[in-house]
PDB file of C-alpha atoms in Angstrom:
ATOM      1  CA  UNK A  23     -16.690  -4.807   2.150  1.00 46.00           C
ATOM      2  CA  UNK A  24     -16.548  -2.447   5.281  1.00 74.00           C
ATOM      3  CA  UNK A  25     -16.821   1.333   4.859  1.00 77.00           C
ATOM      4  CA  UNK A  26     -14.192   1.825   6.634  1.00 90.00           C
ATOM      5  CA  UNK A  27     -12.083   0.274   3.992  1.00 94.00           C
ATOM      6  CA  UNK A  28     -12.973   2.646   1.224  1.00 96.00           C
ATOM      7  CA  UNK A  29     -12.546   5.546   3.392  1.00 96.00           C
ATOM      8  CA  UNK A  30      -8.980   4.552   3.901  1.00 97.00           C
ATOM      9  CA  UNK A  31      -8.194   3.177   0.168  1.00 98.00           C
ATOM     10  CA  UNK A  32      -9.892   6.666  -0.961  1.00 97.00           C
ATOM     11  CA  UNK A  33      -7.458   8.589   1.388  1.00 98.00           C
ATOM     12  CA  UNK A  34      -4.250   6.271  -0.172  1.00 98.00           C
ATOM     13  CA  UNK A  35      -5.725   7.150  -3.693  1.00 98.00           C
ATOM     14  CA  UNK A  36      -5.732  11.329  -2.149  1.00 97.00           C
ATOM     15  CA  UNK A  37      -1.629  10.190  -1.746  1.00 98.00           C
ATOM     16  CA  UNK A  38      -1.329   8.835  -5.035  1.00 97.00           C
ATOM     17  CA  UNK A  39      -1.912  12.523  -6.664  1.00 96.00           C
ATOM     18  CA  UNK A  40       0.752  13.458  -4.985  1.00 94.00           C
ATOM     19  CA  UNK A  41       2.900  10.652  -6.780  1.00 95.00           C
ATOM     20  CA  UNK A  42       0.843  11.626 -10.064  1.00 91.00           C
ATOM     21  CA  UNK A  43       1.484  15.298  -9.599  1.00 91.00           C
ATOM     22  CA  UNK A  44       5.400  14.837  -9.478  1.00 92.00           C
ATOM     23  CA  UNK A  45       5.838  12.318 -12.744  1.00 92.00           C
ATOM     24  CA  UNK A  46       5.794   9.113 -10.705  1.00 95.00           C
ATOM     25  CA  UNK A  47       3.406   6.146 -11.195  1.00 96.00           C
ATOM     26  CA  UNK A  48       0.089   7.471  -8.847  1.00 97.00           C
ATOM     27  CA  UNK A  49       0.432   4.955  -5.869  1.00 98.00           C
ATOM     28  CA  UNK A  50      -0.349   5.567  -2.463  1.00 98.00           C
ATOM     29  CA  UNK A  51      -0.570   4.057   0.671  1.00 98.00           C
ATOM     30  CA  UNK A  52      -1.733   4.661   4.206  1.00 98.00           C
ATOM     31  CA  UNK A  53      -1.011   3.081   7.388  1.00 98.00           C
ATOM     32  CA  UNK A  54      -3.537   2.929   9.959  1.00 98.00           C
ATOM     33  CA  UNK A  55      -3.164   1.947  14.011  1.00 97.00           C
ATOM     34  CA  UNK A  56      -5.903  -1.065  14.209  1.00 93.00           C
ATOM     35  CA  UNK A  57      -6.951  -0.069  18.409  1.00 91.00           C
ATOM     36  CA  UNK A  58      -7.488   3.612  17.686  1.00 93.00           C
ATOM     37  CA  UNK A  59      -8.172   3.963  14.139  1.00 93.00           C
ATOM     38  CA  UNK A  60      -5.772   6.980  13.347  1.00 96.00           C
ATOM     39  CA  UNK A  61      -3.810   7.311  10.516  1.00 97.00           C
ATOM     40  CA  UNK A  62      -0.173   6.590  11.271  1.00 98.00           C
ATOM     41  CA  UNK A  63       2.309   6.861   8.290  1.00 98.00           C
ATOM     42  CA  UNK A  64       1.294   7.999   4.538  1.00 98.00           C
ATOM     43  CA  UNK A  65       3.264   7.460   1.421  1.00 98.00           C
ATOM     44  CA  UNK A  66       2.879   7.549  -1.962  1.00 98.00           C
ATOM     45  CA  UNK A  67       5.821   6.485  -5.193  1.00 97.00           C
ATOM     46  CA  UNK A  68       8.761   8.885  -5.465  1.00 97.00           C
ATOM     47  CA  UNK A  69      11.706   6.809  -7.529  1.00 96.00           C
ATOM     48  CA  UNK A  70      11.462   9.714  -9.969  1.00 95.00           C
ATOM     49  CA  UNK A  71      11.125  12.423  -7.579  1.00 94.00           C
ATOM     50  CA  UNK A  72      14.195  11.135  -5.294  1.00 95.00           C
ATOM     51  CA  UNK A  73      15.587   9.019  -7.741  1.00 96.00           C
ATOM     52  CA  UNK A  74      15.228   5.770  -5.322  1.00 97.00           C
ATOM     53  CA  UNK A  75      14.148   2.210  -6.481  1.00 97.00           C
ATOM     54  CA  UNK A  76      13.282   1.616  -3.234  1.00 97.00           C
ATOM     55  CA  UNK A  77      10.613   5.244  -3.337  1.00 97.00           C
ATOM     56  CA  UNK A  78       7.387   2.835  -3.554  1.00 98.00           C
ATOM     57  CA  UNK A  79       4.564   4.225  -1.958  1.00 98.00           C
ATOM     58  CA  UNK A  80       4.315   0.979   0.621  1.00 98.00           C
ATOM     59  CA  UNK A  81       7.407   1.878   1.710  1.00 98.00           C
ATOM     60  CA  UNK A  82       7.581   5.264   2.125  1.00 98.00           C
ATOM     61  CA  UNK A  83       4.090   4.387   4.131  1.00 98.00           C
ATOM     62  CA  UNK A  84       6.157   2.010   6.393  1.00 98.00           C
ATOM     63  CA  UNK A  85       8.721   4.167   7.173  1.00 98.00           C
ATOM     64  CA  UNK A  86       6.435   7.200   7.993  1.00 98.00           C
ATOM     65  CA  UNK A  87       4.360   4.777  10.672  1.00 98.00           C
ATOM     66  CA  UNK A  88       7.841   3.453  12.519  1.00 98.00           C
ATOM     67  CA  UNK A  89       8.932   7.133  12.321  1.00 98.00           C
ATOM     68  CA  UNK A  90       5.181   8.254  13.971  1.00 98.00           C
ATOM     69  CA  UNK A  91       4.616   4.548  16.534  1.00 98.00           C
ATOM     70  CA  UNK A  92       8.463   5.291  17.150  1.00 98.00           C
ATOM     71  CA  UNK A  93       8.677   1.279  16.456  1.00 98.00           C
ATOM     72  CA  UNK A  94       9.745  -0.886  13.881  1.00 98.00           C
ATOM     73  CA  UNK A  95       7.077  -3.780  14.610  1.00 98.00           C
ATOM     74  CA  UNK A  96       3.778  -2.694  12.922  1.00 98.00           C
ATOM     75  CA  UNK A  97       1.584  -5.707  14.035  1.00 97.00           C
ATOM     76  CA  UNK A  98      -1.538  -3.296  15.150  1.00 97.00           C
ATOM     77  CA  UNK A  99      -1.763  -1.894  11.880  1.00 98.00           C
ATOM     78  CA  UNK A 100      -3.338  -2.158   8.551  1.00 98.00           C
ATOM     79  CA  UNK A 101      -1.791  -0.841   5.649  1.00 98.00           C
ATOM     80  CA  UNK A 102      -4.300   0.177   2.571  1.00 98.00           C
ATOM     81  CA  UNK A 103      -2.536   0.822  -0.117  1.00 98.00           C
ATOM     82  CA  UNK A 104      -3.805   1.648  -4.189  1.00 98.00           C
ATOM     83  CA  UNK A 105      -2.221  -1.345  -5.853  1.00 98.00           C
ATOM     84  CA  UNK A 106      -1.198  -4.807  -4.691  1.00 98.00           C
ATOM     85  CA  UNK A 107       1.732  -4.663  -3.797  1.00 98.00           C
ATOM     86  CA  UNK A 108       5.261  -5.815  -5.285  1.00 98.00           C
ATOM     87  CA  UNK A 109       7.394  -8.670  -4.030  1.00 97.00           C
ATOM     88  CA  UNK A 110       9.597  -5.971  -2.480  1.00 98.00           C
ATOM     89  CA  UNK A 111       6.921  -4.005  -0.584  1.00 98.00           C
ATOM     90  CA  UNK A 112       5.756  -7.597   0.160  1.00 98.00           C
ATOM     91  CA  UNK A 113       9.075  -8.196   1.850  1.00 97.00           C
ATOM     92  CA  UNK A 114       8.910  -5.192   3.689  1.00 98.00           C
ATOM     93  CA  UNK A 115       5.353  -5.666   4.596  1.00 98.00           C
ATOM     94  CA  UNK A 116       5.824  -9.295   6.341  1.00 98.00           C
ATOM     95  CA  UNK A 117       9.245  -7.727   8.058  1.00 98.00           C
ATOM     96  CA  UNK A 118       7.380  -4.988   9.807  1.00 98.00           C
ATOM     97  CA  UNK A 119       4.711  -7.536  10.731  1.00 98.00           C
ATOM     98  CA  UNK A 120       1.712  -5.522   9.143  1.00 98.00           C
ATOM     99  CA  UNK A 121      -1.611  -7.358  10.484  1.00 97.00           C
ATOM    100  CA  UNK A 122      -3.922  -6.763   7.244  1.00 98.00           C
ATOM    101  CA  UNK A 123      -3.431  -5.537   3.906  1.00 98.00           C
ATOM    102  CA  UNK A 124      -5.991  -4.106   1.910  1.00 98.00           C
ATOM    103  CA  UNK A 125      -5.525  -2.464  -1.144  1.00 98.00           C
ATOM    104  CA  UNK A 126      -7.614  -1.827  -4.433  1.00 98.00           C
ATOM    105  CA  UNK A 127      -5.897  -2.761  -7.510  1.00 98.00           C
ATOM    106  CA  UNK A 128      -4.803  -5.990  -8.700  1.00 98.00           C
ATOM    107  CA  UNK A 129      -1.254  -5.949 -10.413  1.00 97.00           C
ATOM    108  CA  UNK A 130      -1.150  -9.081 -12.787  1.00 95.00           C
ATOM    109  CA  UNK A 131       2.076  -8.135 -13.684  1.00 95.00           C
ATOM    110  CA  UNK A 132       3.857  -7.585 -10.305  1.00 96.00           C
ATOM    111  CA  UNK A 133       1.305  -8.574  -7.678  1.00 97.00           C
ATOM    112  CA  UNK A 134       2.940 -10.548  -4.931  1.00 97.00           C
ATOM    113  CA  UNK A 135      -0.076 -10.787  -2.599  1.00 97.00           C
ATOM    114  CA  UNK A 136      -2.024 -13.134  -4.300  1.00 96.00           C
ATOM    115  CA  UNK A 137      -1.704 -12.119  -8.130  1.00 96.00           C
ATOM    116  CA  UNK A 138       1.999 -13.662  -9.365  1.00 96.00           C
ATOM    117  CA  UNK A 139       3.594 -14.195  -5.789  1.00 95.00           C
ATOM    118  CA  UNK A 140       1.992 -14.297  -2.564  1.00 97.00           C
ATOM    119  CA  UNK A 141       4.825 -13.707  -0.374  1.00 97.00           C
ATOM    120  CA  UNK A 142       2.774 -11.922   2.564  1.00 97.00           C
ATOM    121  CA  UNK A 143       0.672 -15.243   2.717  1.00 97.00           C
ATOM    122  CA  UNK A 144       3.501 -17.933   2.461  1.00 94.00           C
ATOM    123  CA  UNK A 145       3.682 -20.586   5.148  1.00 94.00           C
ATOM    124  CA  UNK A 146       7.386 -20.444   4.827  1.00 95.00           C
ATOM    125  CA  UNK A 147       7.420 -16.856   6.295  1.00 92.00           C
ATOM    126  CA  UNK A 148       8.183 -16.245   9.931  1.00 92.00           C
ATOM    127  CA  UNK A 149       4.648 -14.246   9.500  1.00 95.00           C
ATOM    128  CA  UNK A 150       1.600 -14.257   7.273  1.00 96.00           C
ATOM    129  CA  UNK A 151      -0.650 -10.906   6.658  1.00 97.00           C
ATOM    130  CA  UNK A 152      -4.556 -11.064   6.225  1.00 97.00           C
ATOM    131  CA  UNK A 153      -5.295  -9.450   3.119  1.00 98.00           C
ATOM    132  CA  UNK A 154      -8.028  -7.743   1.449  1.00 97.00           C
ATOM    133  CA  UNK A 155      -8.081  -7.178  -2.036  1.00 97.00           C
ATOM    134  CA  UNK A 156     -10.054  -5.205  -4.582  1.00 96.00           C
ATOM    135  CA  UNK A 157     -11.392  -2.370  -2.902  1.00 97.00           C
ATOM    136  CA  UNK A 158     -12.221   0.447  -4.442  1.00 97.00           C
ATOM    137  CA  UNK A 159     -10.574  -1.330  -7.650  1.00 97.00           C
ATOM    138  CA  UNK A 160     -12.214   0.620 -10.244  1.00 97.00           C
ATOM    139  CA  UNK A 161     -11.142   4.166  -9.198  1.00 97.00           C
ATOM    140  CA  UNK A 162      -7.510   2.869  -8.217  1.00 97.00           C
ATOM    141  CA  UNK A 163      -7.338   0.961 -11.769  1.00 97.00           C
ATOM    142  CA  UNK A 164      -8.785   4.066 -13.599  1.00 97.00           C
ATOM    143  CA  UNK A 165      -6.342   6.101 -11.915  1.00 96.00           C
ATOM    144  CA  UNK A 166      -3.103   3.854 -13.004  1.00 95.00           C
ATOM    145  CA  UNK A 167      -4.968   3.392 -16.993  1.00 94.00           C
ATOM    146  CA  UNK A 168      -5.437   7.891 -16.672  1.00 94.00           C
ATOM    147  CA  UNK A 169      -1.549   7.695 -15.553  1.00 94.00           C
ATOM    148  CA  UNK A 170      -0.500   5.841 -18.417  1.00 91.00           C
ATOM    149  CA  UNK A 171      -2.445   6.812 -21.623  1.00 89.00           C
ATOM    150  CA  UNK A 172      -0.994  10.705 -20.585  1.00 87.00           C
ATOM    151  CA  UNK A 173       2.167   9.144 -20.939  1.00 80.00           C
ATOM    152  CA  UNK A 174       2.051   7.892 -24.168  1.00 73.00           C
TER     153      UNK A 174
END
């Protein structure tokens, strides 16, 4: 596992306090420009905050990197994010042509890249993502077990 990976999976869990902070489920995410290694888009979950089932932290990641590359098509990029991500940020990840995917957690309830579904990896897909998983899995689980025990 490069260094480089935990430094950006440790910067998506500094996004998922954020998430954490504001009642949401602590995910975050980072996008990061492959060539020049600068962070390009952060996000982190806000369907309670804005009330949007569509607020996951991928996306709001996605959004913020088209908004900052002024592009739509995001295939110099890597996008680290805290949990694996769900089919829908899996759709959204193939559609803006992410190169890699790394991210810490596994979600054996919801995964969909490589868990349940592995929709950013399927043949049938006009494009398939590398993806890392696992990184910095311990912190990113403890923060999502933390989350969830305060809740109940």
């Amino acid at each position: 596992m490069q260094e480089n990976e935990q430094v950006w999976i440790r910067r998506a869990l500094i996004a998922a306090e954020h998430a954490g902070s504001r009642g949401d489920v602590p995910v975050g995410a980072v996008v990061v420009h492959d060539n020049t290694m600068q962070l390009a888009g952060v996000g982190w979950n806000m369907r309670e905050a804005a009330q949007d089932p569509t607020g996951h932290a991928e996306i709001m990641a996605l959004r913020d990197a088209a908004r900052t590359l002024g592009r739509w098509r995001l295939d110099d990029c890597t996008l680290y994010v805290t949990l694996e991500p769900c089919t829908m940020c899996a759709g959204a990840i193939v559609a803006a042509r992410i190169r890699r995917l790394v991210f810490g957690a596994w979600d054996p309830k919801a995964g969909a890249a490589g868990s349940i579904r592995d929709v950013v990896r399927d043949a049938r897909v006009n494009h398939q993502v590398e993806v890392i998983g696992g990184v910095c899995e311990a912190e990113c689980s403890r923060k999502l077990l933390e989350f969830f025990a305060e809740q109940r």
